[in-house]
Short mmCIF file of C-alpha atoms and ligand atoms in Angstrom, two decimals:
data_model
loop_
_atom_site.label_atom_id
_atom_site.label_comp_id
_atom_site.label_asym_id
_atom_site.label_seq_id
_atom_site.Cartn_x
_atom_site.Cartn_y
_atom_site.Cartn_z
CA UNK A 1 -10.63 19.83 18.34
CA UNK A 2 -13.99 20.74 16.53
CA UNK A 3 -13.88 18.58 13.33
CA UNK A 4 -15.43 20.73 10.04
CA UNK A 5 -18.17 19.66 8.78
CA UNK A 6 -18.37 18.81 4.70
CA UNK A 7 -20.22 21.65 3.82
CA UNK A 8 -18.11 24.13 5.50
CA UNK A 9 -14.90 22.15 3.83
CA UNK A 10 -16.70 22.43 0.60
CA UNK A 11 -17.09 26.46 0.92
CA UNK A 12 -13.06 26.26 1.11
CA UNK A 13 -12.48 24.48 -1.59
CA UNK A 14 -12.84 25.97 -5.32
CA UNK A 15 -15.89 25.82 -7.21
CA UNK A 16 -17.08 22.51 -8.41
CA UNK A 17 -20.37 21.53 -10.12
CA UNK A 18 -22.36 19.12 -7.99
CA UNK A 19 -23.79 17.36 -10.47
CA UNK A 20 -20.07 16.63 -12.14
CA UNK A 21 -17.26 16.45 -9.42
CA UNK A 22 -13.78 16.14 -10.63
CA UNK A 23 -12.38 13.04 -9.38
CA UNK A 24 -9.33 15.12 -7.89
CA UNK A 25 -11.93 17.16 -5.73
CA UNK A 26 -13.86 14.96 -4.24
CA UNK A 27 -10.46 13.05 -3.31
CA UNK A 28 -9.45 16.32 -1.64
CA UNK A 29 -13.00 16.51 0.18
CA UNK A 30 -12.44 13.74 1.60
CA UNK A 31 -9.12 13.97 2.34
CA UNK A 32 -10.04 17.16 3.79
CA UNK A 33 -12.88 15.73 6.23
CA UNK A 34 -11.22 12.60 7.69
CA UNK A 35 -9.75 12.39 10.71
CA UNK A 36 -7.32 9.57 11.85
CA UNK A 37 -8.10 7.14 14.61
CA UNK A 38 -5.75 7.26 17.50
CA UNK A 39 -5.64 4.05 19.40
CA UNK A 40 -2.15 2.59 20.00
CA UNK A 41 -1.42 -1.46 20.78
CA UNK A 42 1.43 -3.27 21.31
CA UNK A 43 1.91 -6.79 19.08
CA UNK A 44 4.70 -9.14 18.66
CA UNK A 45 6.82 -8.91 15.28
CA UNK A 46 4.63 -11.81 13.60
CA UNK A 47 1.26 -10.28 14.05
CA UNK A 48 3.22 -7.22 13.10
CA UNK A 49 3.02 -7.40 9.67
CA UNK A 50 0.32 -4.96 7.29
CA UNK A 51 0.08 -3.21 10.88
CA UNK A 52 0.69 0.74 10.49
CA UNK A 53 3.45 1.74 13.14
CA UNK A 54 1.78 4.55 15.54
CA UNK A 55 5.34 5.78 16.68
CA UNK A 56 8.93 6.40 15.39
CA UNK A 57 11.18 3.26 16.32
CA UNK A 58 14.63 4.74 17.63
CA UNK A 59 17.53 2.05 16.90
CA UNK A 60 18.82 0.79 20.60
CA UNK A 61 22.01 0.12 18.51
CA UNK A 62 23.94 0.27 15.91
CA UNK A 63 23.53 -2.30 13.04
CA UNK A 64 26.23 -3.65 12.29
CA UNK A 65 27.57 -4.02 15.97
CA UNK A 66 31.04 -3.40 13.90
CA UNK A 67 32.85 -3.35 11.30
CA UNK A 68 33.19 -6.79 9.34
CA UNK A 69 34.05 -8.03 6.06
CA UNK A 70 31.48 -8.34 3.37
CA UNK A 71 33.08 -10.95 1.40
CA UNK A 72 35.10 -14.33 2.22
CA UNK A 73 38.90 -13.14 1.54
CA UNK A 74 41.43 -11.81 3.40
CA UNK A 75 41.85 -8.95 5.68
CA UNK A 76 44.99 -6.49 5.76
CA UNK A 77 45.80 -2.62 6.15
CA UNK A 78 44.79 -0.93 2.78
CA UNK A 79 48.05 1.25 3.55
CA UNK A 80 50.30 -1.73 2.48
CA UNK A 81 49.12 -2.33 -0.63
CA UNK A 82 51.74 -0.92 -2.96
CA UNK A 83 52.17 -0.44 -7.06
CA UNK A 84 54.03 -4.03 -7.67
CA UNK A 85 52.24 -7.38 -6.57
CA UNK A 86 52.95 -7.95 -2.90
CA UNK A 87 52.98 -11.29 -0.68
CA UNK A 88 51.11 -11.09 2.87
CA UNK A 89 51.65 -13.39 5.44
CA UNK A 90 48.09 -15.45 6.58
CA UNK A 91 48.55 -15.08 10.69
CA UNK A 92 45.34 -16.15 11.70
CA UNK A 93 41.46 -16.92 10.59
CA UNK A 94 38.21 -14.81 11.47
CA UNK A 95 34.68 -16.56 11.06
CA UNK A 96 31.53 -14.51 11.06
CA UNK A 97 30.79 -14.34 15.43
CA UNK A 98 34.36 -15.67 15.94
CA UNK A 99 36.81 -12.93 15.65
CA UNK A 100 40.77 -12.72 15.49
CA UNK A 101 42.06 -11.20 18.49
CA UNK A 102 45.54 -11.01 17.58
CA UNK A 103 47.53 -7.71 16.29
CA UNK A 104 47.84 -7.96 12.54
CA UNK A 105 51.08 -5.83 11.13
CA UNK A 106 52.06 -4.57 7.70
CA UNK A 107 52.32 -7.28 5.01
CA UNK A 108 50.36 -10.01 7.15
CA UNK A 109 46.86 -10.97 6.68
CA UNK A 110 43.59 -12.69 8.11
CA UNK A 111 41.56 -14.97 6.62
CA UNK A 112 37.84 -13.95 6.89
CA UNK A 113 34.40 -14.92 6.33
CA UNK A 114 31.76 -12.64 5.20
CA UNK A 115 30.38 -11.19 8.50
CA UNK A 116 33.45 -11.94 10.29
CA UNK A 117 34.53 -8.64 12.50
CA UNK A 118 37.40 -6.71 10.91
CA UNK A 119 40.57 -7.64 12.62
CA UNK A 120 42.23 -4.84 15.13
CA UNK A 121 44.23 -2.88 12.58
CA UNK A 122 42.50 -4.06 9.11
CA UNK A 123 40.51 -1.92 6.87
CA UNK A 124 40.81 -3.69 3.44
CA UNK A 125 39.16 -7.21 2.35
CA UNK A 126 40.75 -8.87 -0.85
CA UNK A 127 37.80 -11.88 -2.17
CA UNK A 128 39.18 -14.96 -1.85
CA UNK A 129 38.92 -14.88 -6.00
CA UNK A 130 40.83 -12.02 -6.23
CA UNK A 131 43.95 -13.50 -5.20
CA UNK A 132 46.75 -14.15 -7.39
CA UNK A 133 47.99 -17.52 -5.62
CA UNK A 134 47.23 -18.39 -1.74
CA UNK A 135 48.54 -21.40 0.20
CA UNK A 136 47.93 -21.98 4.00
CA UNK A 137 50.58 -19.72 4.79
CA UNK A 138 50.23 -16.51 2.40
CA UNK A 139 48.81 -14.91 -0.84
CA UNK A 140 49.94 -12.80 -3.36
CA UNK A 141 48.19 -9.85 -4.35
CA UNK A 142 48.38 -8.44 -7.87
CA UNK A 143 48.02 -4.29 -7.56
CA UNK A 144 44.85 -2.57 -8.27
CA UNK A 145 42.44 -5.83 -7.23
CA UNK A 146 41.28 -3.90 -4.34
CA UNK A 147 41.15 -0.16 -2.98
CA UNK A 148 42.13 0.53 0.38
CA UNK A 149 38.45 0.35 2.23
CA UNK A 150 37.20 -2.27 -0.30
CA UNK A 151 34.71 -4.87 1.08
CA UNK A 152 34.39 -3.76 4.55
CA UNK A 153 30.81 -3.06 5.64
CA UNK A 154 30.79 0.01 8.41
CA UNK A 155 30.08 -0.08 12.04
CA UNK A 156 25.92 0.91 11.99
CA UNK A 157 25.82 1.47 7.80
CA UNK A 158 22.82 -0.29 7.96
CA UNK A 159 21.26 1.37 10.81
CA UNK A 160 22.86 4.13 13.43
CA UNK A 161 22.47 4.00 17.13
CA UNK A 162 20.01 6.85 18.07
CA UNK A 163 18.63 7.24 14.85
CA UNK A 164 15.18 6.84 14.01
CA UNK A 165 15.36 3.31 12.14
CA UNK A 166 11.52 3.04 11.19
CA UNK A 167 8.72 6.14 11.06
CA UNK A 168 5.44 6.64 12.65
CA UNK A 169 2.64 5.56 9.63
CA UNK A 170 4.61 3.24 8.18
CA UNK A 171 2.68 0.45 7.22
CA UNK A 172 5.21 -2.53 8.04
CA UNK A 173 6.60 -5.03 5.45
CA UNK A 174 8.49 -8.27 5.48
CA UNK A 175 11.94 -5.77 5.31
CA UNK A 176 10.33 -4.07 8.35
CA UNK A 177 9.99 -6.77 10.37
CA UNK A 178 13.21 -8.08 9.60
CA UNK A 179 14.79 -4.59 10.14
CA UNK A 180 13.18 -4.90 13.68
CA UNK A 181 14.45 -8.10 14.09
CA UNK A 182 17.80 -6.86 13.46
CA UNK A 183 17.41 -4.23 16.62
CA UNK A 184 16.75 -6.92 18.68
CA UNK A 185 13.06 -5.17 19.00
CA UNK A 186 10.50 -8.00 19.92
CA UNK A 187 6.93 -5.54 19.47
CA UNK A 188 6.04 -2.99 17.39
CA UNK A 189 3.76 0.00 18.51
CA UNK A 190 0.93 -0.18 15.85
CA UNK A 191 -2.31 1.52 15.39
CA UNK A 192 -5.63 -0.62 16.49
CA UNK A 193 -6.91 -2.23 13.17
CA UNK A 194 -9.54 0.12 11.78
CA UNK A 195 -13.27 -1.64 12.20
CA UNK A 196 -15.25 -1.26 8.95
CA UNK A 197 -18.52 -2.63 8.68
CA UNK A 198 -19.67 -3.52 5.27
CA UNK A 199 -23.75 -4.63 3.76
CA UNK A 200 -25.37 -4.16 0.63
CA UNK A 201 -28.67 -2.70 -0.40
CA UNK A 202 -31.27 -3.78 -2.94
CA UNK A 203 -34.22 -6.26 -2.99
CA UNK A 204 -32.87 -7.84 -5.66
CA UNK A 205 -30.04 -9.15 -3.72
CA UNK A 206 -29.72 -12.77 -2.38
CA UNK A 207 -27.15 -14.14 -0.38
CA UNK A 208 -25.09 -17.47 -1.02
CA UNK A 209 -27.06 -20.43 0.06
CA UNK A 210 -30.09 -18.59 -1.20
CA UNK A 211 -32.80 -19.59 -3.93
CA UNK A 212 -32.34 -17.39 -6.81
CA UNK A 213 -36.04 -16.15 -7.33
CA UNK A 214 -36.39 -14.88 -11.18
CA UNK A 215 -34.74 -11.21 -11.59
CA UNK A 216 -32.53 -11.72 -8.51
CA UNK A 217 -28.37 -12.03 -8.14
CA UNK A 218 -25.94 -12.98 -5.66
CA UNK A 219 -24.37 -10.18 -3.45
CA UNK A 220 -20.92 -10.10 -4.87
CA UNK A 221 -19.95 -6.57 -3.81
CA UNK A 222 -19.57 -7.75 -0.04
CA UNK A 223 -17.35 -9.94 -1.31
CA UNK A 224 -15.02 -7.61 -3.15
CA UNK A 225 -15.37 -5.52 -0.30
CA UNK A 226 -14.12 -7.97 2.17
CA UNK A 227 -10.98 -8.81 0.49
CA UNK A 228 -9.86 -5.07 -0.66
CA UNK A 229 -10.69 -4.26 3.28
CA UNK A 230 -8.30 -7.18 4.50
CA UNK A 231 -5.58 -6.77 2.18
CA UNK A 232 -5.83 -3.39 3.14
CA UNK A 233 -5.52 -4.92 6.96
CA UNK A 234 -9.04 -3.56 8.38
CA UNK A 235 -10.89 -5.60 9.90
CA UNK A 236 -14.53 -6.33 8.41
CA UNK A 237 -17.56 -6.42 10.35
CA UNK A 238 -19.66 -8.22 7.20
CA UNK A 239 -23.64 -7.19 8.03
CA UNK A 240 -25.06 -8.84 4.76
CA UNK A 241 -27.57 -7.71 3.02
CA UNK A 242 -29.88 -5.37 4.17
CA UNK A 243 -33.70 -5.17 3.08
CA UNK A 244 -34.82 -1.54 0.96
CA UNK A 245 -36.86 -0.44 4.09
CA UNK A 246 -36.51 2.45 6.16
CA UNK A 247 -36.26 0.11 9.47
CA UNK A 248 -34.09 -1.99 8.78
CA UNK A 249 -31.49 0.46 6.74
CA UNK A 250 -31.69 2.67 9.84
CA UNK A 251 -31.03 -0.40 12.11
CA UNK A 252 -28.60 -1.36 10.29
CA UNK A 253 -26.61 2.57 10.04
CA UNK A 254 -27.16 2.49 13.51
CA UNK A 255 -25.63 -0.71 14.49
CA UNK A 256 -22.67 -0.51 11.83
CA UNK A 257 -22.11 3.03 13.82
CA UNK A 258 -21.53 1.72 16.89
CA UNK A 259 -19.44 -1.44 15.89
CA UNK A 260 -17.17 0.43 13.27
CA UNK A 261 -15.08 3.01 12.58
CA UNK A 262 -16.35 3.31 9.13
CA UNK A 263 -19.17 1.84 7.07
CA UNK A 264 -19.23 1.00 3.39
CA UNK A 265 -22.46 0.04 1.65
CA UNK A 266 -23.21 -0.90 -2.18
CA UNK A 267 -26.05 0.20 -3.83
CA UNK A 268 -29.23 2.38 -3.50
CA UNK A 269 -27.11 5.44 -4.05
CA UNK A 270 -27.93 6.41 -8.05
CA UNK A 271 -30.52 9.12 -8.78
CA UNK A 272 -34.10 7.55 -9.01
CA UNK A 273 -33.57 4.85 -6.73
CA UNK A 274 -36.31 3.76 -5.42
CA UNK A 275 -35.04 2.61 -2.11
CA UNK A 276 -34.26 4.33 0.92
CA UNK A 277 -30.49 4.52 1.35
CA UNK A 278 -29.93 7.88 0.68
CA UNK A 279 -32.73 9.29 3.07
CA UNK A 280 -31.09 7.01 5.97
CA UNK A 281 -28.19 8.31 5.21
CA UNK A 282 -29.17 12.01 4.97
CA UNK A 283 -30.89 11.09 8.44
CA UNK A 284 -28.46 10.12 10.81
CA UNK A 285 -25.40 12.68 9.93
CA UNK A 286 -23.59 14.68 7.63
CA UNK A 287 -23.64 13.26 4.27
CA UNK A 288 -23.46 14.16 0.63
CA UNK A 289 -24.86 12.56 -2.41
CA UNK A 290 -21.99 13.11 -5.17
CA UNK A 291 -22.15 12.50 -9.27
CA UNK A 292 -18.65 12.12 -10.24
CA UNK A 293 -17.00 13.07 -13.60
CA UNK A 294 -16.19 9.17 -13.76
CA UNK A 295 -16.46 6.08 -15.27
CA UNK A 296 -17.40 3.67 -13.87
CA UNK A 297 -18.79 4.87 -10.51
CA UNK A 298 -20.76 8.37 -10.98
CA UNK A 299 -23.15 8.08 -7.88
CA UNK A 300 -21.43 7.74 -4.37
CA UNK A 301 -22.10 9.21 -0.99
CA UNK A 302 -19.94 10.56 1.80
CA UNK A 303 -19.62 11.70 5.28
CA UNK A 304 -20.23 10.74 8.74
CA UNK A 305 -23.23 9.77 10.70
CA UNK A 306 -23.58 9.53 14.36
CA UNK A 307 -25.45 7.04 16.87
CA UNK A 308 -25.16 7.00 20.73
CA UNK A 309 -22.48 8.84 21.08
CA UNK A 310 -20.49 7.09 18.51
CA UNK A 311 -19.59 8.19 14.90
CA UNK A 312 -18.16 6.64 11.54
CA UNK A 313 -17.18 7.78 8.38
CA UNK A 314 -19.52 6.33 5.66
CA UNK A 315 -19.34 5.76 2.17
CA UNK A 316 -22.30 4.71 -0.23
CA UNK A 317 -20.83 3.50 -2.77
CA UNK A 318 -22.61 2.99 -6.37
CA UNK A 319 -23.76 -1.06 -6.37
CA UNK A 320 -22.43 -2.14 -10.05
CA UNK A 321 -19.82 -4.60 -9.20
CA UNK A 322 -16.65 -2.79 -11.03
CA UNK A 323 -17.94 0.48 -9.67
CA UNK A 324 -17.68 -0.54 -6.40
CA UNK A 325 -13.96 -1.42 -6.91
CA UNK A 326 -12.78 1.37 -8.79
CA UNK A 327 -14.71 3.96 -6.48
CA UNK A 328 -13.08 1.42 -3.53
CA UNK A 329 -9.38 1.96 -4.40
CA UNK A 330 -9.62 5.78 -6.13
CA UNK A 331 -11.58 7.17 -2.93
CA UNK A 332 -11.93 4.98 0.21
CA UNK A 333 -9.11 3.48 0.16
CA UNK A 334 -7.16 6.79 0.72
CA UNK A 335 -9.65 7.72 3.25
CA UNK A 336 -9.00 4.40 4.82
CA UNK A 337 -5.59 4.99 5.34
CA UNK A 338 -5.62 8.39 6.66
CA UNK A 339 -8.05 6.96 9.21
CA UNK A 340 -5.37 4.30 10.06
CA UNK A 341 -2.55 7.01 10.49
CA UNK A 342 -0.56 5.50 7.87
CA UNK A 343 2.21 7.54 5.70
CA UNK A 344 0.26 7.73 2.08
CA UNK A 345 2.01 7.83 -0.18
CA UNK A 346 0.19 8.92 -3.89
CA UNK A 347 -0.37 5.39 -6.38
CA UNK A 348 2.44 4.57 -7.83
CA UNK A 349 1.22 5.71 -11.82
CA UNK A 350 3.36 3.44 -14.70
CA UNK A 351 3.71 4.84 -18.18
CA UNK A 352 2.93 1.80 -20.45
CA UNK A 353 2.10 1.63 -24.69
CA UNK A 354 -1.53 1.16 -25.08
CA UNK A 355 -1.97 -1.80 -27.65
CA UNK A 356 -5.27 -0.11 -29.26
CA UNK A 357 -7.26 2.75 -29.42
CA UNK A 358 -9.63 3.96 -26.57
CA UNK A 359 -12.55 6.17 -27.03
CA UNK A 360 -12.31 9.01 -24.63
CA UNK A 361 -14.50 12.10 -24.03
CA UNK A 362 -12.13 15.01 -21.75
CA UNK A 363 -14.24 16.11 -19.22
CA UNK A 364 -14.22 12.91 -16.70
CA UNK A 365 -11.74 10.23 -15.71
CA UNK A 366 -11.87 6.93 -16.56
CA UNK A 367 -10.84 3.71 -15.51
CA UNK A 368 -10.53 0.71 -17.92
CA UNK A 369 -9.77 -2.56 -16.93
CA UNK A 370 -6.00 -3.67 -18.31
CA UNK A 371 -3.43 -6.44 -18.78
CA UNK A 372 -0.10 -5.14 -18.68
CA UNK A 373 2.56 -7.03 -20.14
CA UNK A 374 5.79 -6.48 -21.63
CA UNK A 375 6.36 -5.88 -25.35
CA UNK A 376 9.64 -8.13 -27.65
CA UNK A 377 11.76 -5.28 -26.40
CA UNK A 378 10.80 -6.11 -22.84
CA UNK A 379 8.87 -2.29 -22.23
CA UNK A 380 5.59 -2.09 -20.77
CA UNK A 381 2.19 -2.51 -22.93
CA UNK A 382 -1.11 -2.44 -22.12
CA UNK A 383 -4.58 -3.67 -23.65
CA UNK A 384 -7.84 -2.85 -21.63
CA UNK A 385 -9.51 -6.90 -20.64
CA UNK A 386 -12.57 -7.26 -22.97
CA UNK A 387 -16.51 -5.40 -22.09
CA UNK A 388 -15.53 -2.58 -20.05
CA UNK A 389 -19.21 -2.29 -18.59
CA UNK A 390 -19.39 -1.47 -15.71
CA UNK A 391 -21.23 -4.72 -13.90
CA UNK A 392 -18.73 -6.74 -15.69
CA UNK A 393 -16.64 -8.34 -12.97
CA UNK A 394 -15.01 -10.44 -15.30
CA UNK A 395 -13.19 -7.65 -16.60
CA UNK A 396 -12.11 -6.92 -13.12
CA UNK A 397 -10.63 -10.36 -12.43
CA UNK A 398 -9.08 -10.91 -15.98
CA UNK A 399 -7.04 -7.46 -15.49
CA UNK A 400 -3.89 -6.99 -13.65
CA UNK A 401 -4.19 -3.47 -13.99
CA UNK A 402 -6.19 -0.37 -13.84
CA UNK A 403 -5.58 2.23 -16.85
CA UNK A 404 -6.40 5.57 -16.26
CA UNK A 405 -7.47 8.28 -18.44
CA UNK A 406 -7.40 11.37 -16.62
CA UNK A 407 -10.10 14.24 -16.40
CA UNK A 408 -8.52 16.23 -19.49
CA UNK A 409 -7.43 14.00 -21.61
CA UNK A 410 -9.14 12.81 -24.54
CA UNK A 411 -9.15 9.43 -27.06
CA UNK A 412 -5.62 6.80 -26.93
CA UNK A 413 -4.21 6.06 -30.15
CA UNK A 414 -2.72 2.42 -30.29
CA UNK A 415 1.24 3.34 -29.14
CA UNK A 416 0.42 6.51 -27.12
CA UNK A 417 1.33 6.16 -23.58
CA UNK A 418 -0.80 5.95 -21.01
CA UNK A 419 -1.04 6.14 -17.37
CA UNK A 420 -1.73 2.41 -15.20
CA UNK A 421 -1.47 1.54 -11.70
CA UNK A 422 -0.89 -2.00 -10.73
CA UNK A 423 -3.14 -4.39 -8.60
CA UNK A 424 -0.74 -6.39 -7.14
CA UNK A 425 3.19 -5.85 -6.11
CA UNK A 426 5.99 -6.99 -3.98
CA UNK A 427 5.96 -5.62 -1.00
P1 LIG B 501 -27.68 0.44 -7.76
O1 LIG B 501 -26.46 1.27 -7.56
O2 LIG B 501 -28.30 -0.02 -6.51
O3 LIG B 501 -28.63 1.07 -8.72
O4 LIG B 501 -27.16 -0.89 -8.49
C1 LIG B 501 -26.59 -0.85 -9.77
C2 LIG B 501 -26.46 -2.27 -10.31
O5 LIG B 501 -25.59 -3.03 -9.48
C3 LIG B 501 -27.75 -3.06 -10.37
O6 LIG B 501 -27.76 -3.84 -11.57
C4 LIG B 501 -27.68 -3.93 -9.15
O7 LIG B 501 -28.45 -5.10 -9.29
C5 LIG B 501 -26.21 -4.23 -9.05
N1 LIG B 501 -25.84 -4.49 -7.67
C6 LIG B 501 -26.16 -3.72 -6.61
N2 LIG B 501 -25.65 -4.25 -5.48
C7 LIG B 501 -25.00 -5.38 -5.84
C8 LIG B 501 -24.27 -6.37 -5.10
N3 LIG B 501 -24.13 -6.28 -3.79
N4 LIG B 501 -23.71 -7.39 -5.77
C9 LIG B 501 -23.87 -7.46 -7.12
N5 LIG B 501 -24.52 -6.56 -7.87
C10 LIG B 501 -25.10 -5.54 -7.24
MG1 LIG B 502 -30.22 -0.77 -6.03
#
């Protein structure tokens, strides 16, 4: 298949300004562009887990084997229950993976547990607490406790012989694993981990472990980098920092290339840098230098470059420390994804009361740095986390949230609603 290349995917899409891309474009550019990576393994159920499944998983059986009670109680044939309160004789006991074997007739009963297999015959569970009176050798039922049906959990409810029980790009959870578990399935088909190789440019930069010479910082970014990456479940080829000279930022493309599938890099990518990045980039493939209607984030770079025979997707991201998140999770991360085959499914957006004001011009998106929390009525609020600038990582690691204020919209007024996605979930 011949793969487009961005400018020809640009000519499709609708016209944009180069110097201001909509956030929402240059997500479809790149959505556009990127190609999955097809390379299927085999793991075990433990090493399973954050792994994107490369095939649909067909259920060998049917889950549950059959039909059982879902309470502790008493099993009898919903046809006998009648308008007045009836007695049913107790003629035997079922535990859960030790049934009752024995016939059970009108007006008699088993005692089961909850998982216990219904008995031949029995389609009704009373609870145990249900019961008007029991003794060892019958109950009384008062009418209308129970429904004919009531409390018995169907032969493959959960999941159906035959019947795709897990799809291809799901990434898997703990209730996937389990849900394998309950097939009896051992390994999971899963996509290779996607290789991304990670560095940072600028002069200024010193590594941990480093003297910090006057008008230098540490390299945070690959640090951010590497934990978004791994939660994501890539795996991170971490090339450090890399010196502003064309050598050793075209060793370094080149080698990153070869070992990854994609690259990230912070820094050098803003107009009037004085550093080499971008002409490396522009070098060695198909790139493009955006400005994004955003905040933070404006510069980044995107495409694919090419060494040996090899290729990877890159992304030059801008190098101020918030920037590199927020321009992490709103574009590469989908990218990211898509390269791993997995299902994507859009952010999940909450509505939530902003607690203040928020100066907005329409015209770009924005993402402010939040705390949600809920309000005396127990409904969401949100306050943005103190100086939104844009190298302030503090901001970052005080919020729990991301607000966003879309492309169109203009200033908040404290108790508008507004749009936030969540950092952290169960999953
Ligand atoms: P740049 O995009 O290279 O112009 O960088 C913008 C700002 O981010 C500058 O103040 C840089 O010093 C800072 N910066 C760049 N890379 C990093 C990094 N890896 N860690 C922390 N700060 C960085
Ligand atoms: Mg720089």
């Amino acid at each position: 298949m011949t793969v487009p290349t961005l400018s020809e995917i640009s000519s499709r899409l609708p016209a944009h300004n180069p110097d201001s891309l909509s956030v929402t474009q240059a997500q479809q550019w790149i959505r556009d562009f990127v190609q999955s990576v097809d390379i299927v393994e085999t793991v075990g159920l433990h090493a399973a887990l954050g792994r994107v499944l490369s095939e649909d998983v067909i259920s060998p059986i049917n889950v549950p084997a059959h039909d059982n009670s879902a309470m502790d109680g008493y099993a009898f044939r919903g046809n006998a229950l009648t308008a007045a309160a009836r007695e049913f004789r107790i003629v035997g006991i079922a535990y859960a993976g030790r049934k009752y074997d024995g016939p059970v007739a009108e007006g008699e009963c088993v005692r089961v547990m909850t998982g216990a297999v219904m008995p031949a015959d029995c389609d009704t569970v009373v609870p145990q607490e249900l019961v008007k009176s029991a003794n060892d050798a019958s109950i009384t039922l008062e009418p209308g406790v129970v429904k004919p049906g009531d409390n018995r959990r169907l032969k493959g409810e959960d999941l159906a012989a035959g019947k795709p029980a897990l799809r291809k790009g799901k990434i898997l959870r703990p209730a996937d694993l389990g849900l394998l578990a309950s097939l009896g399935i051992g390994n999971a088909p899963v996509q290779r981990r996607l290789r991304v190789a990670i560095f940072s440019t600028g002069d200024e930069l010193r590594s941990i472990g480093e003297r910090l010479d006057e008008g230098c910082i540490y390299d945070s970014n690959r640090y951010t980098l590497h934990g978004m990456l791994v939660r994501l479940g890539c795996e991170v080829v971490d090339m450090g920092v890399v010196k502003d000279d064309r050598e050793s930022l075209e060793a370094a493309l080149h080698t990153a290339c070869e070992s990854a599938d994609a690259i990230i890099t912070s820094g050098g990518v803003s107009v009037g840098e004085a550093d080499y990045t971008k002409e490396m980039m522009a070098k060695l493939g198909d790139v493009m230098f955006w400005q994004l209607a955003m905040r933070p984030g404006r510069p980044m770079s995107f495409g694919r470059i090419a060494s040996n025979g090899k290729s990877a997707y890159l992304f030059g991201l801008p190098g101020n420390p918030v920037a590199v998140m927020v321009t992490f999770y709103f574009f590469a991360r989908d990218a990211l994804l898509q390269m791993m085959g997995a299902a994507n499914d859009p952010l999940p957006l909450m509505r939530a009361t902003s607690q203040s004001s928020i100066r907005k011009k329409p015209g770009r998106t924005e993402y402010q740095r939040g705390i949600l929390s809920a309000d005396t009525n127990g409904h969401p609020q949100v306050r943005v986390t103190g100086s939104q600038g844009s190298g302030i990582l503090r901001s970052m690691s005080e919020a729990n949230c991301m607000i966003i204020l879309h492309h169109e919209q203009g200033s908040v007024n404290a108790g508008d609603a507004v749009d936030v996605v969540l950092f952290d979930g169960l999953c």
